[in-house]
Amino acid sequence: MACRIGELVLGCRDPEVLARFWCEVLDFVVLDREGNECIEIGARDGFGGTQPTIILSRRDQPEPGKSRLHIDLNATDRDQDAELERLLRLGARLADIGQTGEEQWHVLADPEGNEFCLLKARLNPL
């Protein structure tokens, strides 16, 4: 039997800000919270459902070094350019990590600087 990802954990300074951002980006909802320290967001079918949940866990100090995990996104109901505009309006910003400009993806950063990519391929919604 194989494993599957149940949740991703992201250390951050302000879980509320990132919860709002990622809920808008992914059409997720807040599933659970532990005071001001931790917020779990995910698809409406919740933990163990169609998609992994994301745990946003408060960290006063950023962890040293570059994050070894980032999220890749695929638009489901619009093309890449339209989705890029939407993400930028939500508070994402373009990130330069040495791209050539020939890539078929955009590198962005969320409001706390966590990098993620918007891929060109469009996926069917679940």
CSV table of C-alpha atoms in Angstrom, one decimal:
chain,number,residue,atom,x,y,z
A,1,MET,CA,0.0,0.0,0.0
A,2,ALA,CA,1.2,3.5,-0.8
A,3,CYS,CA,1.0,6.6,1.3
A,4,ARG,CA,-0.6,9.9,0.4
A,5,ILE,CA,-0.1,13.4,1.7
A,6,GLY,CA,-2.7,14.3,4.4
A,7,GLU,CA,-1.4,17.7,5.4
A,8,LEU,CA,1.4,20.2,4.8
A,9,VAL,CA,2.7,22.3,7.7
A,10,LEU,CA,3.9,25.8,7.1
A,11,GLY,CA,5.6,27.8,9.8
A,12,CYS,CA,4.7,31.4,9.6
A,13,ARG,CA,4.6,34.7,11.6
A,14,ASP,CA,0.9,35.4,11.1
A,15,PRO,CA,-1.3,32.3,10.6
A,16,GLU,CA,-4.4,34.5,10.2
A,17,VAL,CA,-3.0,36.5,7.2
A,18,LEU,CA,-1.7,33.3,5.5
A,19,ALA,CA,-5.0,31.5,6.2
A,20,ARG,CA,-7.0,34.3,4.4
A,21,PHE,CA,-4.5,34.3,1.5
A,22,TRP,CA,-4.4,30.6,0.9
A,23,CYS,CA,-8.1,30.1,1.4
A,24,GLU,CA,-8.7,32.6,-1.3
A,25,VAL,CA,-6.1,31.2,-3.6
A,26,LEU,CA,-7.2,27.5,-3.2
A,27,ASP,CA,-10.9,28.0,-2.4
A,28,PHE,CA,-10.2,26.4,1.0
A,29,VAL,CA,-12.0,27.0,4.3
A,30,VAL,CA,-10.7,27.1,7.9
A,31,LEU,CA,-11.2,23.6,9.3
A,32,ASP,CA,-9.8,24.0,12.8
A,33,ARG,CA,-7.8,26.4,14.9
A,34,GLU,CA,-5.8,26.2,18.1
A,35,GLY,CA,-6.0,29.7,19.5
A,36,ASN,CA,-3.6,32.1,17.8
A,37,GLU,CA,-1.0,29.5,17.3
A,38,CYS,CA,-2.3,27.1,14.6
A,39,ILE,CA,-4.9,27.2,11.8
A,40,GLU,CA,-5.8,24.2,9.6
A,41,ILE,CA,-7.3,25.0,6.2
A,42,GLY,CA,-8.5,22.7,3.5
A,43,ALA,CA,-11.1,21.7,1.0
A,44,ARG,CA,-14.7,21.6,2.2
A,45,ASP,CA,-14.6,17.8,2.6
A,46,GLY,CA,-11.9,18.3,5.3
A,47,PHE,CA,-8.9,16.2,6.5
A,48,GLY,CA,-8.5,13.0,4.6
A,49,GLY,CA,-10.7,14.3,1.7
A,50,THR,CA,-9.8,15.2,-1.9
A,51,GLN,CA,-6.8,17.3,-1.1
A,52,PRO,CA,-4.2,17.7,1.7
A,53,THR,CA,-4.9,20.2,4.3
A,54,ILE,CA,-2.4,23.0,5.2
A,55,ILE,CA,-1.5,23.6,8.8
A,56,LEU,CA,-0.3,27.2,9.4
A,57,SER,CA,1.8,27.1,12.6
A,58,ARG,CA,3.0,30.3,14.3
A,59,ARG,CA,6.8,30.7,14.5
A,60,ASP,CA,8.2,33.8,16.0
A,61,GLN,CA,11.5,33.4,14.1
A,62,PRO,CA,11.8,32.2,10.6
A,63,GLU,CA,13.5,28.8,10.3
A,64,PRO,CA,17.1,29.2,9.1
A,65,GLY,CA,17.9,28.5,5.4
A,66,LYS,CA,15.7,28.2,2.4
A,67,SER,CA,12.5,26.3,2.6
A,68,ARG,CA,12.9,22.9,1.0
A,69,LEU,CA,9.2,22.6,0.2
A,70,HIS,CA,7.0,24.8,-1.9
A,71,ILE,CA,3.6,24.5,-3.4
A,72,ASP,CA,2.9,24.2,-7.2
A,73,LEU,CA,-0.5,25.4,-8.3
A,74,ASN,CA,-2.5,24.7,-11.5
A,75,ALA,CA,-5.5,26.9,-12.5
A,76,THR,CA,-8.8,25.0,-12.8
A,77,ASP,CA,-11.2,27.5,-14.3
A,78,ARG,CA,-9.1,30.1,-16.2
A,79,ASP,CA,-5.9,30.3,-18.1
A,80,GLN,CA,-2.5,30.9,-16.5
A,81,ASP,CA,-2.4,34.6,-17.2
A,82,ALA,CA,-5.8,35.3,-15.7
A,83,GLU,CA,-4.9,33.2,-12.6
A,84,LEU,CA,-1.6,35.1,-12.3
A,85,GLU,CA,-3.5,38.4,-12.2
A,86,ARG,CA,-5.9,37.0,-9.5
A,87,LEU,CA,-3.0,35.8,-7.3
A,88,LEU,CA,-1.3,39.2,-7.6
A,89,ARG,CA,-4.5,40.9,-6.6
A,90,LEU,CA,-4.7,38.6,-3.5
A,91,GLY,CA,-1.3,39.7,-2.3
A,92,ALA,CA,1.1,37.3,-4.0
A,93,ARG,CA,4.2,38.9,-5.6
A,94,LEU,CA,6.5,37.8,-8.3
A,95,ALA,CA,9.7,36.2,-7.1
A,96,ASP,CA,13.0,36.1,-8.9
A,97,ILE,CA,15.0,32.9,-8.3
A,98,GLY,CA,17.0,33.1,-11.5
A,99,GLN,CA,14.4,32.2,-14.0
A,100,THR,CA,15.3,32.7,-17.7
A,101,GLY,CA,11.8,33.9,-18.8
A,102,GLU,CA,11.4,30.8,-20.9
A,103,GLU,CA,9.8,28.7,-18.2
A,104,GLN,CA,6.2,27.6,-18.5
A,105,TRP,CA,5.5,28.6,-14.8
A,106,HIS,CA,5.6,31.7,-12.7
A,107,VAL,CA,7.4,31.8,-9.4
A,108,LEU,CA,5.6,33.8,-6.7
A,109,ALA,CA,5.7,34.5,-3.0
A,110,ASP,CA,2.9,34.6,-0.5
A,111,PRO,CA,2.5,37.6,1.9
A,112,GLU,CA,5.3,36.1,4.1
A,113,GLY,CA,7.7,35.4,1.3
A,114,ASN,CA,7.0,31.6,1.0
A,115,GLU,CA,7.7,30.7,-2.7
A,116,PHE,CA,5.2,28.8,-4.8
A,117,CYS,CA,4.8,28.3,-8.5
A,118,LEU,CA,1.8,28.7,-10.9
A,119,LEU,CA,2.2,26.1,-13.6
A,120,LYS,CA,0.9,26.5,-17.1
A,121,ALA,CA,-1.1,23.3,-17.3
A,122,ARG,CA,-4.8,23.6,-16.4
A,123,LEU,CA,-6.4,20.9,-14.3
A,124,ASN,CA,-10.0,19.8,-14.1
A,125,PRO,CA,-11.6,20.9,-10.8
A,126,LEU,CA,-12.4,18.0,-8.4
